[in-house]
JSON list of C-alpha atoms in Angstrom, two decimals:
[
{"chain": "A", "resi": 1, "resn": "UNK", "atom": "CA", "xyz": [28.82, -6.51, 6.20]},
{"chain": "A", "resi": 2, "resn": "UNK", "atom": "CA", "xyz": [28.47, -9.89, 7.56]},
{"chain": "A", "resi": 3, "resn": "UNK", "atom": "CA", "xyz": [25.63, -11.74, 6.50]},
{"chain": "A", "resi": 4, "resn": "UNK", "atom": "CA", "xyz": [23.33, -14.42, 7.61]},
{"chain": "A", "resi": 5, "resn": "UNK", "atom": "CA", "xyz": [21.17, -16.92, 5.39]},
{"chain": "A", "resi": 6, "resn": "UNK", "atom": "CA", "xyz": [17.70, -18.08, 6.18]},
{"chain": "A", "resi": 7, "resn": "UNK", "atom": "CA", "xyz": [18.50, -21.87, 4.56]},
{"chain": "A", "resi": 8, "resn": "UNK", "atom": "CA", "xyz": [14.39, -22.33, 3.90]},
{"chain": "A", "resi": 9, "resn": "UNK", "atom": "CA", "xyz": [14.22, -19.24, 1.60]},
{"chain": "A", "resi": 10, "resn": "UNK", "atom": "CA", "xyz": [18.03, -18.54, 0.91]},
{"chain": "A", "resi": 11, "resn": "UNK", "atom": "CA", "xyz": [17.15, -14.73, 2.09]},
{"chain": "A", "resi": 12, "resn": "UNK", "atom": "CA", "xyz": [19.89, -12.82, 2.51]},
{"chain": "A", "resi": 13, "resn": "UNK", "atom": "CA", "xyz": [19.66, -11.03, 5.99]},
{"chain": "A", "resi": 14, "resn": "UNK", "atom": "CA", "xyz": [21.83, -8.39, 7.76]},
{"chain": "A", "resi": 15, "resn": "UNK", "atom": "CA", "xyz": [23.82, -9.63, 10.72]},
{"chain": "A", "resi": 16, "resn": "UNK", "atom": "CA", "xyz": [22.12, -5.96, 12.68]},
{"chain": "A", "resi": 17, "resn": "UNK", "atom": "CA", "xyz": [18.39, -7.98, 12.38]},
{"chain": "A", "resi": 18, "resn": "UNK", "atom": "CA", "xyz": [20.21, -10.53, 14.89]},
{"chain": "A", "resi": 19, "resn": "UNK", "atom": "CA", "xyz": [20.29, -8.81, 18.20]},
{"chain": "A", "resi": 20, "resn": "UNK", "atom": "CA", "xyz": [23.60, -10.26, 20.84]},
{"chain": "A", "resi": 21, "resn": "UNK", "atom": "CA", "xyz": [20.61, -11.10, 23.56]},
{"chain": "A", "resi": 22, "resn": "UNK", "atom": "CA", "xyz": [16.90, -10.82, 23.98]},
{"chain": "A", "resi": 23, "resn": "UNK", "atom": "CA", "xyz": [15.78, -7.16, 24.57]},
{"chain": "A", "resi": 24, "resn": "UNK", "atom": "CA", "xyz": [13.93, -6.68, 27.76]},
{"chain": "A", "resi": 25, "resn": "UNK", "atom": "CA", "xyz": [10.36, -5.55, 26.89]},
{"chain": "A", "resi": 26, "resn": "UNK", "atom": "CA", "xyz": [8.66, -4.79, 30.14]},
{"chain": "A", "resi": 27, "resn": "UNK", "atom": "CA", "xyz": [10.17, -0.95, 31.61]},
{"chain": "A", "resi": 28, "resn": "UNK", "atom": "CA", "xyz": [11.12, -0.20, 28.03]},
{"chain": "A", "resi": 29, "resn": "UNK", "atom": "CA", "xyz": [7.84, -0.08, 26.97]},
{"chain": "A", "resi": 30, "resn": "UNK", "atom": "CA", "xyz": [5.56, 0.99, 29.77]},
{"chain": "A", "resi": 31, "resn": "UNK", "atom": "CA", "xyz": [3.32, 4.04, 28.47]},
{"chain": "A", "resi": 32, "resn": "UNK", "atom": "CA", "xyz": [4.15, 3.59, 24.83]},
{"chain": "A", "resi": 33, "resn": "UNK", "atom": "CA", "xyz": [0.88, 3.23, 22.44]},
{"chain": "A", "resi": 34, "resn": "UNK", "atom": "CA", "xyz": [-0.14, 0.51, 21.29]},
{"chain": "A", "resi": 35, "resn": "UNK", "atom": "CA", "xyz": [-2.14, -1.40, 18.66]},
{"chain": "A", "resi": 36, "resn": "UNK", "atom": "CA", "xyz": [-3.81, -4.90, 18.07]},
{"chain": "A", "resi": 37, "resn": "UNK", "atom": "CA", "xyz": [-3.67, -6.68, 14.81]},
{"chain": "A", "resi": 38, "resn": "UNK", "atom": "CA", "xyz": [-5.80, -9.67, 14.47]},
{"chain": "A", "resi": 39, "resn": "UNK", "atom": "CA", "xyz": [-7.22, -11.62, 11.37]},
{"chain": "A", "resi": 40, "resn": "UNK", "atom": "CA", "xyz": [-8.89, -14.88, 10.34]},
{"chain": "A", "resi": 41, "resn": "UNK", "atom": "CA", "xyz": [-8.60, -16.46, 6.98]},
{"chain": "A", "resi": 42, "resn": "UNK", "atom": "CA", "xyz": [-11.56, -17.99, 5.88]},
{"chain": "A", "resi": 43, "resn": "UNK", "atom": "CA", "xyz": [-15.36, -17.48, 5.98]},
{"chain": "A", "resi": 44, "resn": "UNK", "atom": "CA", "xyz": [-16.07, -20.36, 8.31]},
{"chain": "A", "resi": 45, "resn": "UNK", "atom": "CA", "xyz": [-14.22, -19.02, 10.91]},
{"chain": "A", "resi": 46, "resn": "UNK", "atom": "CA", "xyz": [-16.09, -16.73, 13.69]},
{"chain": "A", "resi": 47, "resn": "UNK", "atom": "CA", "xyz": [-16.00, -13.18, 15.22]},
{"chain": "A", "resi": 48, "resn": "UNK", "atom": "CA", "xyz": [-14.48, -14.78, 18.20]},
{"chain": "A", "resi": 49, "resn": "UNK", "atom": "CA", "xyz": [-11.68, -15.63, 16.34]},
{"chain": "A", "resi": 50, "resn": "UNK", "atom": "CA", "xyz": [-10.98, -11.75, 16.44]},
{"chain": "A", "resi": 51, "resn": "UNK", "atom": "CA", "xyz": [-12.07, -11.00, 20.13]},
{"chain": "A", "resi": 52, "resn": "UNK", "atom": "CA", "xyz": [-9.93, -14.11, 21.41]},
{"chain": "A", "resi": 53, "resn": "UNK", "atom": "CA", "xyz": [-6.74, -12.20, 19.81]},
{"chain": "A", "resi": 54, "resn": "UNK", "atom": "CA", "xyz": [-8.11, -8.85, 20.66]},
{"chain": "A", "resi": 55, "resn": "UNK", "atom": "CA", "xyz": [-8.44, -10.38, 24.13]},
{"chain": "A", "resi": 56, "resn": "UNK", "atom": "CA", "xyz": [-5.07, -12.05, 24.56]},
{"chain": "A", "resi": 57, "resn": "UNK", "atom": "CA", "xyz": [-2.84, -9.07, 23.01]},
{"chain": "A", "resi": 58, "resn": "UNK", "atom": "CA", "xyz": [-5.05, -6.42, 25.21]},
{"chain": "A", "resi": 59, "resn": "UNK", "atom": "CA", "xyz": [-4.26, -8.71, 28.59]},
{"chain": "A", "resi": 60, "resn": "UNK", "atom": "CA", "xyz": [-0.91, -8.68, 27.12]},
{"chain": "A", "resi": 61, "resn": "UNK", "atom": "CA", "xyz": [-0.99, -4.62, 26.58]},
{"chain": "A", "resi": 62, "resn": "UNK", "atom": "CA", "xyz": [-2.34, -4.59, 29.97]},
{"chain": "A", "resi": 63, "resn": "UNK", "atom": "CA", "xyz": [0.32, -6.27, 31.86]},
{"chain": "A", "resi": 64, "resn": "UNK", "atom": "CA", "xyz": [2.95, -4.08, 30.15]},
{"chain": "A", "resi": 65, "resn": "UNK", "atom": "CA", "xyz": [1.87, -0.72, 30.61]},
{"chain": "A", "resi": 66, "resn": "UNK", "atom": "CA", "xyz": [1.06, 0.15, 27.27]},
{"chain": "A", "resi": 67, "resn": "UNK", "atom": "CA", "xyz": [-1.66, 2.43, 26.62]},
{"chain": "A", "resi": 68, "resn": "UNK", "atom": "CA", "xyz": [-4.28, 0.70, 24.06]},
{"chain": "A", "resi": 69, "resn": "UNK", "atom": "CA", "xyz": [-4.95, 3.17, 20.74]},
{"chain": "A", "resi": 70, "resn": "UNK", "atom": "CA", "xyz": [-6.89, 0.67, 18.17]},
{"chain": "A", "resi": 71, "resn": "UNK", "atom": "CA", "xyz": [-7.63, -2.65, 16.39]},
{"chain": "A", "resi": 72, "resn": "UNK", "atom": "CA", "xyz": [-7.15, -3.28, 13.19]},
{"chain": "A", "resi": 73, "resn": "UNK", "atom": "CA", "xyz": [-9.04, -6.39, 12.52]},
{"chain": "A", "resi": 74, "resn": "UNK", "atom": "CA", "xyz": [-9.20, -7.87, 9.00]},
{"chain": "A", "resi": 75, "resn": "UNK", "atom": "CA", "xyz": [-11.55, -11.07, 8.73]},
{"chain": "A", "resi": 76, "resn": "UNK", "atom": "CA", "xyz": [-11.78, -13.84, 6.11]},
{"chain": "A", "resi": 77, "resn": "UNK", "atom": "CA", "xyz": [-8.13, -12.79, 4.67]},
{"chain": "A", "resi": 78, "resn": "UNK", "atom": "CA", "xyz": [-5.54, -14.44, 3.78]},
{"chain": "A", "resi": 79, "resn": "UNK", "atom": "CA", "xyz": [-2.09, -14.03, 4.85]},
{"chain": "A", "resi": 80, "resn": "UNK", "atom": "CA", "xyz": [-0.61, -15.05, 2.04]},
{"chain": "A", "resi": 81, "resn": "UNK", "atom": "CA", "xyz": [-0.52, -11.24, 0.67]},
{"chain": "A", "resi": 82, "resn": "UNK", "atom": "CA", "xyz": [-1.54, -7.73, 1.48]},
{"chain": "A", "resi": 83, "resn": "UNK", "atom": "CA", "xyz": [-3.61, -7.38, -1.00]},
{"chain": "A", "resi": 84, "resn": "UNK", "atom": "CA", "xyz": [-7.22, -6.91, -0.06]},
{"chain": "A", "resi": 85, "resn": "UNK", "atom": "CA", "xyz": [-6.56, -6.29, 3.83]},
{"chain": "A", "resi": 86, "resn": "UNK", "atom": "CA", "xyz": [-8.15, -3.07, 4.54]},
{"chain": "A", "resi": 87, "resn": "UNK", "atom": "CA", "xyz": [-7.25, -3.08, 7.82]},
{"chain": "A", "resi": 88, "resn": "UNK", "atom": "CA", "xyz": [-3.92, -3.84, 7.22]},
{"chain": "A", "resi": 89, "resn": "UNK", "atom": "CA", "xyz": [-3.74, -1.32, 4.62]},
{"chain": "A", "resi": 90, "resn": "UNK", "atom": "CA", "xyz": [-5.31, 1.36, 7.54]},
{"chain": "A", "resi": 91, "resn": "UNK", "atom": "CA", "xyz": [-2.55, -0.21, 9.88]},
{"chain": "A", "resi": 92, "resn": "UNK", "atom": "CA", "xyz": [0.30, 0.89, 7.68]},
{"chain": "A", "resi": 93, "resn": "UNK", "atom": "CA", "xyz": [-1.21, 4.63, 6.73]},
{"chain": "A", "resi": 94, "resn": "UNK", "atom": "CA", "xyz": [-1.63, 4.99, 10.87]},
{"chain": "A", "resi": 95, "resn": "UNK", "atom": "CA", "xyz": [2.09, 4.09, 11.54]},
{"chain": "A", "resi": 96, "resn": "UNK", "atom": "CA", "xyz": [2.78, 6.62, 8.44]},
{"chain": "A", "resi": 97, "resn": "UNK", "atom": "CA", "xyz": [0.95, 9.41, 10.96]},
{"chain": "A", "resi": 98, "resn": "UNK", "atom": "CA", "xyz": [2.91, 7.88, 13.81]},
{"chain": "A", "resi": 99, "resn": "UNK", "atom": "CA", "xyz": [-0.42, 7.34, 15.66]},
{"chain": "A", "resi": 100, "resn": "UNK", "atom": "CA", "xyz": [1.02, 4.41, 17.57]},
{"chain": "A", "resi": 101, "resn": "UNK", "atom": "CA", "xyz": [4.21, 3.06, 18.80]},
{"chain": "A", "resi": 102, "resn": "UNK", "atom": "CA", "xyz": [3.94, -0.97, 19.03]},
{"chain": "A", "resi": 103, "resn": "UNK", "atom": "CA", "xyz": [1.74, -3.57, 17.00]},
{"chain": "A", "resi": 104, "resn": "UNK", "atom": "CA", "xyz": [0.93, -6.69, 19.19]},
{"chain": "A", "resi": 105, "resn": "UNK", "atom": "CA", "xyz": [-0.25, -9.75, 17.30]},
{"chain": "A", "resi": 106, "resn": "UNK", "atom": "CA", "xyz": [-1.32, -12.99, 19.10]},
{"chain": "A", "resi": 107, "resn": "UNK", "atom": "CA", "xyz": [0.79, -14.54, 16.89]},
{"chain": "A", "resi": 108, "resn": "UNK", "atom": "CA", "xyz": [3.23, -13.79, 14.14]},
{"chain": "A", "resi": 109, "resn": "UNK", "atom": "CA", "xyz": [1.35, -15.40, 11.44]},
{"chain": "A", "resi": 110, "resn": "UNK", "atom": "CA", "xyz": [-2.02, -13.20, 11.74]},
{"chain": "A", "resi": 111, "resn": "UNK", "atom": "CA", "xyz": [0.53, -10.44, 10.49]},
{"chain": "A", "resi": 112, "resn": "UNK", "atom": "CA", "xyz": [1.65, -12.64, 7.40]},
{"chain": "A", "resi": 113, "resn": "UNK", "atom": "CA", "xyz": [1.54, -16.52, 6.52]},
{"chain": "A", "resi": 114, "resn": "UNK", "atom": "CA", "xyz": [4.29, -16.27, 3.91]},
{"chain": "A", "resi": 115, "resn": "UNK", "atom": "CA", "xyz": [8.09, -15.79, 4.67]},
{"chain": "A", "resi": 116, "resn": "UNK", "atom": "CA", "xyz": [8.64, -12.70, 2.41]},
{"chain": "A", "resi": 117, "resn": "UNK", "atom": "CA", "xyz": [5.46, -10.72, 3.36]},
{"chain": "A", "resi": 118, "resn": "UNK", "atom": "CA", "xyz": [5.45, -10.87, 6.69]},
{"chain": "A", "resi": 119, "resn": "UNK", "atom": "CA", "xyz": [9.00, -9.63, 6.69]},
{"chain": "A", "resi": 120, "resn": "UNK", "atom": "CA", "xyz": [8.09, -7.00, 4.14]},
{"chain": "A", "resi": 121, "resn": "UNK", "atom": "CA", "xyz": [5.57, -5.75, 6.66]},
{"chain": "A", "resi": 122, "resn": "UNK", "atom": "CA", "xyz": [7.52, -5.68, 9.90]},
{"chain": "A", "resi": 123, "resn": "UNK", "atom": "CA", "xyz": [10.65, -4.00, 7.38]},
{"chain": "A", "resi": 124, "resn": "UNK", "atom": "CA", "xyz": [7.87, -1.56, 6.70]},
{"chain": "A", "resi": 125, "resn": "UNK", "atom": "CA", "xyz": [6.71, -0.49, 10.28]},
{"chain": "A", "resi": 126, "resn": "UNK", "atom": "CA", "xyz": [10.59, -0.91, 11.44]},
{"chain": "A", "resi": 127, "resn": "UNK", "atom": "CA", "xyz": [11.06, 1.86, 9.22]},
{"chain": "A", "resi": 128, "resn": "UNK", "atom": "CA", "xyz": [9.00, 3.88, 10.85]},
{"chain": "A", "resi": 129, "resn": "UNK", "atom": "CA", "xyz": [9.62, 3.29, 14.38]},
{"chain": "A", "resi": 130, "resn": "UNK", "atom": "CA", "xyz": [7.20, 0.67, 15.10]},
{"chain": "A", "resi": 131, "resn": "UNK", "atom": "CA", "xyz": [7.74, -2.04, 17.05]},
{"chain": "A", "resi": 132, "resn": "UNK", "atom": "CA", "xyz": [6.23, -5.67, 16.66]},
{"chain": "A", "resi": 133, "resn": "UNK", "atom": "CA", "xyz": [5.35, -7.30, 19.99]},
{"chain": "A", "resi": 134, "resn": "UNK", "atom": "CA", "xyz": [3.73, -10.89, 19.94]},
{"chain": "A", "resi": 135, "resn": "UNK", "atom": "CA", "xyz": [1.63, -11.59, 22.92]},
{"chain": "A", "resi": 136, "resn": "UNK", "atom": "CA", "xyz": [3.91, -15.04, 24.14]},
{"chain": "A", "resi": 137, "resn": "UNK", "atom": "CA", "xyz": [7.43, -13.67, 23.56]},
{"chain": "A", "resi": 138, "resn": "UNK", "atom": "CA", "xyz": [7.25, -9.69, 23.79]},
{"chain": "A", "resi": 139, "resn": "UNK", "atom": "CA", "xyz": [9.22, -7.67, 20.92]},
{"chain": "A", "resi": 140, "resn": "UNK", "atom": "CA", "xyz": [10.59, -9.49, 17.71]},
{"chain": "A", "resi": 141, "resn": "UNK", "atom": "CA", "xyz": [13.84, -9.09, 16.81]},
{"chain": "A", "resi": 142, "resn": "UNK", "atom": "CA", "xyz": [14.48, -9.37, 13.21]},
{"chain": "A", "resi": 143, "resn": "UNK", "atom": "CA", "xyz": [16.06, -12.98, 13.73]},
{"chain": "A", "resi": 144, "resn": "UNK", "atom": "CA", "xyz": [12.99, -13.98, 15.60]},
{"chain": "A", "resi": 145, "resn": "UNK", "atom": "CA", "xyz": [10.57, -12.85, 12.73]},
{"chain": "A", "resi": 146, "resn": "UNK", "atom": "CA", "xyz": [12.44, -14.71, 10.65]},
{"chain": "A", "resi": 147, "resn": "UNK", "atom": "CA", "xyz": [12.20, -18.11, 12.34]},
{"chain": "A", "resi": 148, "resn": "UNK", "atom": "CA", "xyz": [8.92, -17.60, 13.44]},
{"chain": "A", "resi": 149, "resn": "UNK", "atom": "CA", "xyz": [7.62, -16.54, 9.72]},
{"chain": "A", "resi": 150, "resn": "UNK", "atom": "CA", "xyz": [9.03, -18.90, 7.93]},
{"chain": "A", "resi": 151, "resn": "UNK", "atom": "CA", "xyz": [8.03, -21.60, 10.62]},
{"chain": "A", "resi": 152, "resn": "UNK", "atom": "CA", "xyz": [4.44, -20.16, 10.00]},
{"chain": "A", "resi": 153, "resn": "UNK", "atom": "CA", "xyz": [5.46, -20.54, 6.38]},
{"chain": "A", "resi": 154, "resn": "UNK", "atom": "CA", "xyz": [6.50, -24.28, 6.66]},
{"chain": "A", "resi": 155, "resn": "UNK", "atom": "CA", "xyz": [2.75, -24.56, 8.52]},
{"chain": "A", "resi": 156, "resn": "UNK", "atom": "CA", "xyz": [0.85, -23.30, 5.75]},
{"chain": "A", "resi": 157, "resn": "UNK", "atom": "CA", "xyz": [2.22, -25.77, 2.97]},
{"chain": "A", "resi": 158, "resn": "UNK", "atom": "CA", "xyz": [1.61, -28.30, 4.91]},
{"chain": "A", "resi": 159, "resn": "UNK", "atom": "CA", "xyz": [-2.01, -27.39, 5.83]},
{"chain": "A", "resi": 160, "resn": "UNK", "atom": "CA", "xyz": [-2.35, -26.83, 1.80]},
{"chain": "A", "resi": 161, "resn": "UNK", "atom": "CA", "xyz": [-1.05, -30.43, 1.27]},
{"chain": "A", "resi": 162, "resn": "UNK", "atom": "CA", "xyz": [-3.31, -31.87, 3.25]},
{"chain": "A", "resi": 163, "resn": "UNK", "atom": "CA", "xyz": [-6.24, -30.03, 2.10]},
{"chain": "A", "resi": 164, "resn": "UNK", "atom": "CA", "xyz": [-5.33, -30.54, -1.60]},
{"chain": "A", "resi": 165, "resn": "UNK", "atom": "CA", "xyz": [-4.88, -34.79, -0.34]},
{"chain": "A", "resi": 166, "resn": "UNK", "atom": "CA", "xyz": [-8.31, -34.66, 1.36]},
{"chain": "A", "resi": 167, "resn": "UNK", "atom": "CA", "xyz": [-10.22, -33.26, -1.56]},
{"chain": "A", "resi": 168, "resn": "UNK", "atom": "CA", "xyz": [-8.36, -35.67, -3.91]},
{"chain": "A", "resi": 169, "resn": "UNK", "atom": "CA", "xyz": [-9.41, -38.66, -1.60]},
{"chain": "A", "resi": 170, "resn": "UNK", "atom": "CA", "xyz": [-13.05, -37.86, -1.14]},
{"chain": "A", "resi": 171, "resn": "UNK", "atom": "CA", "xyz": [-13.03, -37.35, -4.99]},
{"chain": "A", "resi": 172, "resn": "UNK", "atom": "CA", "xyz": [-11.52, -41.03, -5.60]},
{"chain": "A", "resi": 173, "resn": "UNK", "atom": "CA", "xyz": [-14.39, -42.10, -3.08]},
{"chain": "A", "resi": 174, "resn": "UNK", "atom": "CA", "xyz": [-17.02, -41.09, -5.91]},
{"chain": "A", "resi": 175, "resn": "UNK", "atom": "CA", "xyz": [-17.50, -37.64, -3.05]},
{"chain": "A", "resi": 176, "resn": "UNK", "atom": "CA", "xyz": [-17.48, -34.01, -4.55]},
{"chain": "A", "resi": 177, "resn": "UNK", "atom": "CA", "xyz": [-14.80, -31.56, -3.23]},
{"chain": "A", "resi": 178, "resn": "UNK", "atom": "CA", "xyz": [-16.29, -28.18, -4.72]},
{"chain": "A", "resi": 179, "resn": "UNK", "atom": "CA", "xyz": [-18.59, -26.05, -2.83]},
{"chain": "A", "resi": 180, "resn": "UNK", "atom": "CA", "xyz": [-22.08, -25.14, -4.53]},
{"chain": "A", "resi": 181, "resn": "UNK", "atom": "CA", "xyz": [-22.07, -21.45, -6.16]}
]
């Protein structure tokens, strides 16, 4: 077996998760069910964090022909795990009862912000038949999650960096960087 390796991560992945060509997403999919998966990180963020991705992935659902089952929203949670995401949790059992065909996300990093889970959970719907869609490019291939996790990966260090350099400034300007219990 040929292999490929994902330099950022030194991930060993399977020359089949690199598909010869995109896959054409439109007339393969029309009718199939489909979900949305949305999610928000943090408690500042709003509800229409979740209806602007419920929005764009259902326009996207739309213009394919897909017929729209559910949303599986999970707010203020990370993406840095699975741990704690009840929706993401329901998510999984439903593709275990093959109650839907396709997952859209907005975006590949609402499913996972971290290289090795959100492959872990596309690897785990792939197993069961499920397709992820993202609402710009169509299906994923597995080369595609790839690039696009660990891009999403790459994003979220650097937002940490910054963070963790903006509390240590306003702390060497006599400020407080805490929040009050």
């Amino acid at each position: 077996m040929d292999e490929r390796v994902d330099t950022n991560k030194a991930l060993l992945l399977p020359d089949k998760w690199f598909p010869a060509e995109t896959e054409a997403v439109a007339d393969e999919a029309a009718g199939r069910r489909a979900v949305v998966y949305a999610r928000y990180s943090y408690l500042g963020k709003r509800e229409s964090s979740i209806e602007r991705q419920r929005d764009i992935c259902k326009d996207y659902i739309e213009t394919n022909n897909l017929i729209f089952i559910d949303l599986y929203a999970d707010r203020a949670r990370t993406g840095t795990t699975k741990d704690g995401r009840e929706e993401l949790t329901r998510l999984q059992k439903d593709a275990t009862e093959n109650k839907f065909d396709i997952v859209v996300v907005e975006d590949i990093d609402r499913l996972g912000r971290v290289l090795e889970v959100t492959i872990e959970i596309w690897k785990e719907l792939k197993d069961f038949g499920i397709e992820v869609h993202d609402s710009e490019h169509g299906r994923l291939s597995a080369g595609q999650i790839g690039a696009k996790a660990g891009a999403s990966d790459e994003e979220r260090k650097k937002i940490v960096k910054r963070n963790r350099e903006g509390k240590r400034r306003k702390v060497r300007g006599g400020g407080w960087s805490g929040t009050v219990c």
